[in-house]
XYZ file of N, CA and C in Angstrom:
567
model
N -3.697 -10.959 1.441
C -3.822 -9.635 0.850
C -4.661 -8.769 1.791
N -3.853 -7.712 2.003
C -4.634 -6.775 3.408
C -5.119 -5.212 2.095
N -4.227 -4.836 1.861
C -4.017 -3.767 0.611
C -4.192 -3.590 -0.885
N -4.944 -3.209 -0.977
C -5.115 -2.979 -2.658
C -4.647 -1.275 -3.320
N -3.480 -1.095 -3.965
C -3.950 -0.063 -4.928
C -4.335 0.029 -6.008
N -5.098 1.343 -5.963
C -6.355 1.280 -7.134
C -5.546 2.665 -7.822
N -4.590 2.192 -9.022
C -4.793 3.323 -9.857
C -5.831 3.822 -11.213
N -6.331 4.873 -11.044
C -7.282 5.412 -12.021
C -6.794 6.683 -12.146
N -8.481 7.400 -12.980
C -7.909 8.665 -13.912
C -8.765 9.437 -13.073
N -7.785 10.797 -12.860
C -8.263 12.134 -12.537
C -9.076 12.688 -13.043
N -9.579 11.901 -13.657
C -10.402 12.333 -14.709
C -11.846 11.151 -14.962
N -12.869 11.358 -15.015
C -14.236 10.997 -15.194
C -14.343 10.072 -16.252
N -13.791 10.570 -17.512
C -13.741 9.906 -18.855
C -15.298 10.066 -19.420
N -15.071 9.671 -20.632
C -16.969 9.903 -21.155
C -17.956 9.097 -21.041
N -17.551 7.918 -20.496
C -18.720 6.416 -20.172
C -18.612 6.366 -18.990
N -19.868 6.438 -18.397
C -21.079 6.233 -17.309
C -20.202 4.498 -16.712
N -19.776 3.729 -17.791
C -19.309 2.616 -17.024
C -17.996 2.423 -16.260
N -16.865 3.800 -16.684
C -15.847 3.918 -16.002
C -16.080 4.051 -14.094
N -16.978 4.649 -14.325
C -17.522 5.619 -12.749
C -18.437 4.191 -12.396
N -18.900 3.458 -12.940
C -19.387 1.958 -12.158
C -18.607 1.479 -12.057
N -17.551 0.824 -12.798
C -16.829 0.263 -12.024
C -15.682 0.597 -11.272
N -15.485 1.722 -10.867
C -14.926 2.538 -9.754
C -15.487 2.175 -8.750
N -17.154 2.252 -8.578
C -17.953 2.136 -7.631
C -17.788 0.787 -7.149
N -18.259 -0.098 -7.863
C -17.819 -1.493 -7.922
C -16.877 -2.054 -7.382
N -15.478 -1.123 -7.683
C -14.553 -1.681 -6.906
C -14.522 -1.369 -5.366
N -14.537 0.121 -5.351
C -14.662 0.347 -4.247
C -15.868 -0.405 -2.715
N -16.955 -0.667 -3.779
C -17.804 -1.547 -3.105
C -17.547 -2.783 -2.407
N -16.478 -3.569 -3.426
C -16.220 -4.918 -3.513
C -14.447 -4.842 -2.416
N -13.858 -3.896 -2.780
C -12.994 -3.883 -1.210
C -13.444 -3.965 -0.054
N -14.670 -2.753 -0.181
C -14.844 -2.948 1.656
C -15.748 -4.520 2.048
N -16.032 -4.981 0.934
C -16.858 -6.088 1.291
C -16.016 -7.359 1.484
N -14.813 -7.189 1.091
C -13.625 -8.074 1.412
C -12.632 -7.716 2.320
N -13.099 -6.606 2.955
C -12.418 -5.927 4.341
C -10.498 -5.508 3.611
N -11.254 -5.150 2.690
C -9.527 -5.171 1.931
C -9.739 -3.513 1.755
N -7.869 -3.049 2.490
C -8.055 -1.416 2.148
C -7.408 -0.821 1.057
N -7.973 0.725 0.952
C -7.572 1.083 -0.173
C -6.583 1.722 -0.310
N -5.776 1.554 -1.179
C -4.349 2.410 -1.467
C -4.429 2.849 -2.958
N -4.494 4.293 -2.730
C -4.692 5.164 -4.091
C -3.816 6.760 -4.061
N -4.149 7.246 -5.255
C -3.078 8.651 -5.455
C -3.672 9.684 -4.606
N -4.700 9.751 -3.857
C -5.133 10.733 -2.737
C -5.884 11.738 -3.301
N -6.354 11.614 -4.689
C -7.411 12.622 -4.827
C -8.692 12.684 -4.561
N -9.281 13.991 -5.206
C -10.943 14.194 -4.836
C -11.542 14.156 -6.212
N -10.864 13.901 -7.393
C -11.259 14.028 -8.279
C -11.459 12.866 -9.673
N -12.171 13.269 -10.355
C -12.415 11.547 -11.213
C -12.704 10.541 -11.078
N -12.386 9.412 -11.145
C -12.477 7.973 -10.468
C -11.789 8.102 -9.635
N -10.645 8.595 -9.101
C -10.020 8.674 -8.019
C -10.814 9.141 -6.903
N -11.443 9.998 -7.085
C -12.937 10.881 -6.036
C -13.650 9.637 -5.787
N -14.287 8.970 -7.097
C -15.709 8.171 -6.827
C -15.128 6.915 -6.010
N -13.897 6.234 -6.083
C -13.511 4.894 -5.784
C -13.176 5.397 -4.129
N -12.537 6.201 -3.639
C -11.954 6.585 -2.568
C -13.776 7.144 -1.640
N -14.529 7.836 -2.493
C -15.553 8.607 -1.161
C -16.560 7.094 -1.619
N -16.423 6.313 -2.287
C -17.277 5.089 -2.221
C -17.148 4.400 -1.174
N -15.738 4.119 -0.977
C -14.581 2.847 0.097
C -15.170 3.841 1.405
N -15.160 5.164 1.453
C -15.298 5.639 2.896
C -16.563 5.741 3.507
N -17.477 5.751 2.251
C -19.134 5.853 2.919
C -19.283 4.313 2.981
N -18.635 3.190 2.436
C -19.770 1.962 3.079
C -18.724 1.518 4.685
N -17.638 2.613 5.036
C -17.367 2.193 5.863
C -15.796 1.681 6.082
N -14.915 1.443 4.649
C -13.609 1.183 4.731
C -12.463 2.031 5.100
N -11.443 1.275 4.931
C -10.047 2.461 5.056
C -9.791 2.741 3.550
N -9.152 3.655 3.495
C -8.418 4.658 2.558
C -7.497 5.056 2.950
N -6.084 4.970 2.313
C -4.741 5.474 2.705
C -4.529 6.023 1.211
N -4.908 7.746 1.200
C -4.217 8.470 -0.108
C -2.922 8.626 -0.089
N -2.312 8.840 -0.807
C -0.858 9.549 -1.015
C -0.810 10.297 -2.035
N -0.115 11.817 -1.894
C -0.080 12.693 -3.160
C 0.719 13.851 -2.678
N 1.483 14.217 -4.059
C 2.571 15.057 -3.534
C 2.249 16.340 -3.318
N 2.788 17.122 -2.807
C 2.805 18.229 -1.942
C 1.960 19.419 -3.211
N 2.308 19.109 -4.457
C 2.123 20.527 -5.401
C 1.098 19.863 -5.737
N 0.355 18.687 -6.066
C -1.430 18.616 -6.026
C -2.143 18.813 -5.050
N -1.893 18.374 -4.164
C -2.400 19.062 -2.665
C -2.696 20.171 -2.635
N -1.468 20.923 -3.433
C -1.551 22.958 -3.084
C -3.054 23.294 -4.161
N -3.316 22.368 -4.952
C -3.991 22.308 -6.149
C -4.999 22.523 -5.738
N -5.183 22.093 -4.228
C -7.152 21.694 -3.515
C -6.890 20.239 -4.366
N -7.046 19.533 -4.830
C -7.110 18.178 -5.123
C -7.360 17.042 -4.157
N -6.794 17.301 -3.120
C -6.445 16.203 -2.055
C -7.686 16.290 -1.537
N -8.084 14.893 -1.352
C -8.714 14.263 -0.597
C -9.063 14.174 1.240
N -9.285 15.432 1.370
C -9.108 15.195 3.022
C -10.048 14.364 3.593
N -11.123 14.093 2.853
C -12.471 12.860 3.733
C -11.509 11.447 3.891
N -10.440 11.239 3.905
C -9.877 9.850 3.683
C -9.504 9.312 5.044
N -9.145 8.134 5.326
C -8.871 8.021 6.661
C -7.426 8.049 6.947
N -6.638 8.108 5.932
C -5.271 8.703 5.966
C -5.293 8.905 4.627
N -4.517 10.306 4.982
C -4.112 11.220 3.854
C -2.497 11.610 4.036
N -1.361 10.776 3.749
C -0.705 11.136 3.215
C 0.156 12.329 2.405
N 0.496 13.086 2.549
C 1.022 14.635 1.298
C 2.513 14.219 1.523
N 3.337 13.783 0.271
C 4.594 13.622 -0.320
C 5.652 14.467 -0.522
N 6.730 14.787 -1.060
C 7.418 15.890 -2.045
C 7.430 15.663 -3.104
N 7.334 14.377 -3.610
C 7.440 13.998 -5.636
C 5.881 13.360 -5.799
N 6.135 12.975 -6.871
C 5.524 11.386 -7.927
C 6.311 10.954 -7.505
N 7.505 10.662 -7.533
C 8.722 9.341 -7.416
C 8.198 8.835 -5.779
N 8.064 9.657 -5.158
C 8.057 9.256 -3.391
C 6.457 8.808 -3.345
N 5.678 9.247 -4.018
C 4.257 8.625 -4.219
C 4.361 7.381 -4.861
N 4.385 7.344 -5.600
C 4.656 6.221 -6.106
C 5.531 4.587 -5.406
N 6.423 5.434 -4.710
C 7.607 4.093 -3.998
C 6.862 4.143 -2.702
N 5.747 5.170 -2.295
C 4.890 4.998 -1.069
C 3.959 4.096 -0.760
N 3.236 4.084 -2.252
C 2.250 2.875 -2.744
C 2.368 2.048 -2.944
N 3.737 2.002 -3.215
C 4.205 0.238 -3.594
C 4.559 -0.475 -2.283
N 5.162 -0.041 -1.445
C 5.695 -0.554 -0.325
C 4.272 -0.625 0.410
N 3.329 -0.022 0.477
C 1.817 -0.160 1.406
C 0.971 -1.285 0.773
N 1.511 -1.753 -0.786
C 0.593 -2.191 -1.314
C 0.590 -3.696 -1.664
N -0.011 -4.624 -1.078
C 0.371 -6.189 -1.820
C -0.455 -6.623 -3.309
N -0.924 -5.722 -3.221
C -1.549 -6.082 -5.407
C -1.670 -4.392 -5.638
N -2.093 -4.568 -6.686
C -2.236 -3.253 -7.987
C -3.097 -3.457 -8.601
N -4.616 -2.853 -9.060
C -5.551 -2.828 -9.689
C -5.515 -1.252 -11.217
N -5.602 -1.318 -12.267
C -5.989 -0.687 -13.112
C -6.663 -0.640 -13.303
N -7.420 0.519 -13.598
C -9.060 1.014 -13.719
C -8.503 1.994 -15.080
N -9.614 2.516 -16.012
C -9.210 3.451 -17.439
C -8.841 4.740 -16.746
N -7.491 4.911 -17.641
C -7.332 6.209 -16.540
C -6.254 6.695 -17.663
N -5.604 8.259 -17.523
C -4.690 8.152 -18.870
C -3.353 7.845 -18.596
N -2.023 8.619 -18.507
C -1.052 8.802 -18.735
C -0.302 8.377 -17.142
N -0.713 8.913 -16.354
C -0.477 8.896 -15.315
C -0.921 7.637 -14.621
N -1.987 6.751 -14.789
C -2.213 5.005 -14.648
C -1.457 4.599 -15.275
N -1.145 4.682 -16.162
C -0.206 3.959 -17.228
C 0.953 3.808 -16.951
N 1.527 5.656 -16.335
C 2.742 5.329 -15.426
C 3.296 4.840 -14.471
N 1.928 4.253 -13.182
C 1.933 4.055 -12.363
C 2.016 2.402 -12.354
N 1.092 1.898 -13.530
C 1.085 0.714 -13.428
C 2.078 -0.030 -13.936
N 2.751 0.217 -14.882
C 3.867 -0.198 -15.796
C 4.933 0.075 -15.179
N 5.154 0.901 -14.089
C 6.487 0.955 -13.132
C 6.285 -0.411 -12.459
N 5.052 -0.735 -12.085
C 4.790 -1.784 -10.772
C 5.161 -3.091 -11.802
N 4.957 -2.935 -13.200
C 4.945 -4.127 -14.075
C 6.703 -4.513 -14.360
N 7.279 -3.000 -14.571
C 8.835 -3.071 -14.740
C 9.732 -4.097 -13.206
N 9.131 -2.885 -12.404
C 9.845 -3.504 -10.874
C 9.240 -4.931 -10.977
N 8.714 -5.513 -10.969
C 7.906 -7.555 -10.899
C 9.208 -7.719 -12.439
N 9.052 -7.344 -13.327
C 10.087 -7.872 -14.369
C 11.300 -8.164 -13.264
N 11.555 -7.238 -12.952
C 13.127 -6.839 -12.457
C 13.320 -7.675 -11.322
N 12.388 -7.814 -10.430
C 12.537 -8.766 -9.495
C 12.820 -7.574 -8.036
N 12.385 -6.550 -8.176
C 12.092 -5.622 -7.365
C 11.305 -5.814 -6.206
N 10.219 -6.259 -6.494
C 9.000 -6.769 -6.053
C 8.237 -7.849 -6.834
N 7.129 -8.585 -5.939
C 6.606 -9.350 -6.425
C 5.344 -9.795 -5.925
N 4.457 -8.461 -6.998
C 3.600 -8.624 -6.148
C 2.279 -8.268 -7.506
N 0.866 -8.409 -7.628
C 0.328 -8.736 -9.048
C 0.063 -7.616 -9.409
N 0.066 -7.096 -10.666
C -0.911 -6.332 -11.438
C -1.530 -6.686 -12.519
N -2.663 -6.109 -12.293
C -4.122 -6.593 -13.012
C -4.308 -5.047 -13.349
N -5.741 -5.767 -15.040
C -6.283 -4.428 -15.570
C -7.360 -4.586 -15.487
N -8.191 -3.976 -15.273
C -9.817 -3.697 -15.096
C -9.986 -3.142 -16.374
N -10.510 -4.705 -17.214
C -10.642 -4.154 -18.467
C -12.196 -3.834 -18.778
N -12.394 -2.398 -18.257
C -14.448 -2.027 -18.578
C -14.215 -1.417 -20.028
N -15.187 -2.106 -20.466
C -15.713 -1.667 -21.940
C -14.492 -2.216 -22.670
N -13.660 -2.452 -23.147
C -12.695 -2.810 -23.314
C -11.576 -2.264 -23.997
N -11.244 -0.769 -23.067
C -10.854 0.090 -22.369
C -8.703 -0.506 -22.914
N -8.853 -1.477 -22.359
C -7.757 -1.974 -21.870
C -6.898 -3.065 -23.284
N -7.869 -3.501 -24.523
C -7.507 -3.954 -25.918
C -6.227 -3.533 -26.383
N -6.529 -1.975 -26.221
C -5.141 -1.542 -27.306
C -3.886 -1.683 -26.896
N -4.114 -1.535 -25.415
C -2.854 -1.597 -24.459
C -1.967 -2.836 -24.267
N -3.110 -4.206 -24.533
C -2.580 -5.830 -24.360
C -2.115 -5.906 -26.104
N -3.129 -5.263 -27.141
C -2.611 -5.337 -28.549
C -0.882 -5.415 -28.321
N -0.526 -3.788 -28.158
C 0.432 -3.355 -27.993
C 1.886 -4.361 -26.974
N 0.751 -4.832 -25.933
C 2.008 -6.051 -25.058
C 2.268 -6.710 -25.839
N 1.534 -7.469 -26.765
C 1.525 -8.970 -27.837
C 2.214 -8.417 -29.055
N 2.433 -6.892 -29.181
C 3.417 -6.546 -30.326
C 5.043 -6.800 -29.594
N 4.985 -6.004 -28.402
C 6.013 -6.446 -27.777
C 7.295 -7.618 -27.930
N 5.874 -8.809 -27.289
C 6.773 -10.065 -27.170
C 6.702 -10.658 -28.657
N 5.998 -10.260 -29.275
C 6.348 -11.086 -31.090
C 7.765 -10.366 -31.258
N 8.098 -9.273 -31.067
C 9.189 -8.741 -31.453
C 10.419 -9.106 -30.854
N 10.353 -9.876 -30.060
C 11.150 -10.126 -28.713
C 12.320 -9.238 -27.990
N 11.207 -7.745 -27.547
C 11.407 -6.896 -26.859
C 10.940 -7.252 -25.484
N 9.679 -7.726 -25.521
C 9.751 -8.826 -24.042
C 9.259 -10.135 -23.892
N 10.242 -10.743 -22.857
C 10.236 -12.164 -22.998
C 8.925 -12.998 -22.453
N 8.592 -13.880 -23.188
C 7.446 -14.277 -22.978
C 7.059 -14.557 -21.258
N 8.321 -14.715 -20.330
C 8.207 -15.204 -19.135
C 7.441 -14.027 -18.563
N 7.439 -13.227 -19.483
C 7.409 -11.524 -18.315
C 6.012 -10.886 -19.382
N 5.626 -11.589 -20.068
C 4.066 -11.387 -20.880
C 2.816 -11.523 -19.808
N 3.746 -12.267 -19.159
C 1.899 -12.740 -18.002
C 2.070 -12.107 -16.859
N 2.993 -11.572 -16.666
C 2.912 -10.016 -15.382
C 1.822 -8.925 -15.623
N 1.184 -9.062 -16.741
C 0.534 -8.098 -17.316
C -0.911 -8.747 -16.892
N -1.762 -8.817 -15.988
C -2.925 -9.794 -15.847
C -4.246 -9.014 -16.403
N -5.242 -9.377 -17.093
C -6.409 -8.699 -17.504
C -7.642 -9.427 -16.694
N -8.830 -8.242 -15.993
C -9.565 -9.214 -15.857
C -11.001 -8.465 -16.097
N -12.364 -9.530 -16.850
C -13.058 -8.798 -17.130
C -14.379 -8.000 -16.304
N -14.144 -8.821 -14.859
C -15.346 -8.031 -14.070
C -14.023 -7.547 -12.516
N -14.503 -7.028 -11.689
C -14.432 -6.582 -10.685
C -13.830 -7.875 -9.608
N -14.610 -8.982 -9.554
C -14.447 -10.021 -8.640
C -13.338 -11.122 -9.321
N -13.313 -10.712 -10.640
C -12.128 -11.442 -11.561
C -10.854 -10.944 -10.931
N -10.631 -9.110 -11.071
C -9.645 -8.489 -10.644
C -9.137 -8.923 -9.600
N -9.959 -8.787 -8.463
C -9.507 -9.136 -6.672
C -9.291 -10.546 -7.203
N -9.688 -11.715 -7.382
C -8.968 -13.244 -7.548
C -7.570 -13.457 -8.092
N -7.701 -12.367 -9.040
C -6.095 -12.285 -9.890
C -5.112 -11.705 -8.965
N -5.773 -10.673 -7.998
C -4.832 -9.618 -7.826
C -4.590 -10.581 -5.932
N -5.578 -11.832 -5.770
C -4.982 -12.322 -4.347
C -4.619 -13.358 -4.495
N -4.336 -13.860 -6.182
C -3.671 -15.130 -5.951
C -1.842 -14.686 -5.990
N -1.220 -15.801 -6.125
C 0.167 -15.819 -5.573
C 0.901 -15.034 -7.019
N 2.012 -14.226 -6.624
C 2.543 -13.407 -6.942
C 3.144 -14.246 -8.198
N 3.968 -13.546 -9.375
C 4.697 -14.416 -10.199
C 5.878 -14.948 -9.579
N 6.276 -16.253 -9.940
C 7.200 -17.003 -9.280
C 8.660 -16.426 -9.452
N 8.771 -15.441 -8.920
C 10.369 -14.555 -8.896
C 10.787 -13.891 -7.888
N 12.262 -13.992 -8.013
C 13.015 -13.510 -6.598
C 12.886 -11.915 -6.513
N 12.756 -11.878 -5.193
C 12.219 -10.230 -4.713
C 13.513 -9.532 -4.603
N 13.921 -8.650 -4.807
C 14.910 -7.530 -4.198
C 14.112 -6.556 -3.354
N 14.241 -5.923 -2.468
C 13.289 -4.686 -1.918
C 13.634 -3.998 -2.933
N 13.031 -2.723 -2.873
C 12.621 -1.553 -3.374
C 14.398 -0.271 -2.596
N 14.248 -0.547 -1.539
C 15.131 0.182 -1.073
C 16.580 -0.878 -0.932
C-alpha cells in the first residue's frame, strides 16, 4: 500500500473529535510514508487532513472538479493539485490512484464517495478495501442500516464484510493494508 484516500466532510462538523482524528490520520500517513489521496479541498476535514499530511512533510495528491475550484475551495498548498471536469472524473481519478479508502464523518458526499468504492469491490470492479473511521460513533447508524440490508436479503452476506469498521486510526491503516476481499477484478475502464 503506497496510497491512501481519505474521504471526509467539507465541512468541520460540531465535535472537536472529528478535526482529531483528521489530524491523526493525517499524522499517522506521513508516519507510514503512505500518501494522500483526497477531494482537493481547503476546507473542513478535508483542509485539516490535507495541510496536516503537508506540514509534517508528506505527499498530497488533491483532485476536484473544475466548478469547486472556481469556488476558491481548492487547495493549492498540496503537492499535486489536480482540477477535473465532473465528480464522475474525480471520483474514477481517486480510485485508480488509490490502493485503500479511508472514511472519516463527513455528509452526503463521503457517503457517495465511499459506497461507490463499496459498489465497484461488490461488482468486482476493483478490489481494493474500504474502511470507516468510526470517531465517536459517528459511523452506528450507517452499519445499523448495512445489517438491515443483509437481514432483508438485499445484500448478500458475502458482500456485508466489504464494509470494514475500525475504531482508532492505526486500526483503519491495518484494515485498509491488509489483503483486499477475495474477488475477481475487472478494471474500471
Amino acid at each position: 500500500m503506497k496510497r491512501v484516500c481519505v474521504f471526509c466532510g467539507s465541512s468541520s462538523g460540531r465535535r472537536a473529535e472529528y478535526e482529531y482524528a483528521a489530524r491523526a490520520m493525517g499524522e499517522a500517513l506521513v508516519e507510514r510514508n503512505l500518501e494522500l489521496i483526497y477531494g482537493g479541498g481547503n476546507v473542513g476535514l478535508m483542509g485539516v487532513i490535507a495541510d496536516t499530511v503537508m506540514r509534517a512533510g508528506g505527499r498530497v495528491i488533491g483532485v476536484i472538479p473544475q466548478a469547486l475550484a472556481d469556488r476558491e475551495i481548492a487547495n493549492i498548498g498540496v503537492t499535486d493539485l489536480r482540477v477535473v471536469d465532473s465528480m464522475h472524473t474525480r471520483k474514477f481519478q481517486m480510485a485508480e490512484l488509490s490502493d485503500a479508502f479511508i472514511a472519516l464523518p463527513g455528509g452526503f458526499g463521503t457517503l457517495d464517495e465511499i459506497f461507490e468504492i463499496l459498489s465497484w469491490n461488490q461488482l468486482g470492479y476493483i478490489t481494493k478495501p474500504a474502511v470507516f473511521l468510526d470517531t465517536e460513533g459517528f459511523w452506528d447508524p450507517m452499519f445499523a442500516q448495512i445489517d438491515v440490508m443483509s437481514d432483508a436479503g438485499l445484500l448478500r452476506p458475502k458482500h456485508r464484510g466489504l464494509a470494514q469498521r475500525a475504531g482508532s486510526v492505526g486500526e483503519a491503516l491495518s484494515l485498509a493494508s491488509a489483503a483486499p476481499p477475495d474477488r475477481k477484478s475487472t478494471r474500471l475502464n
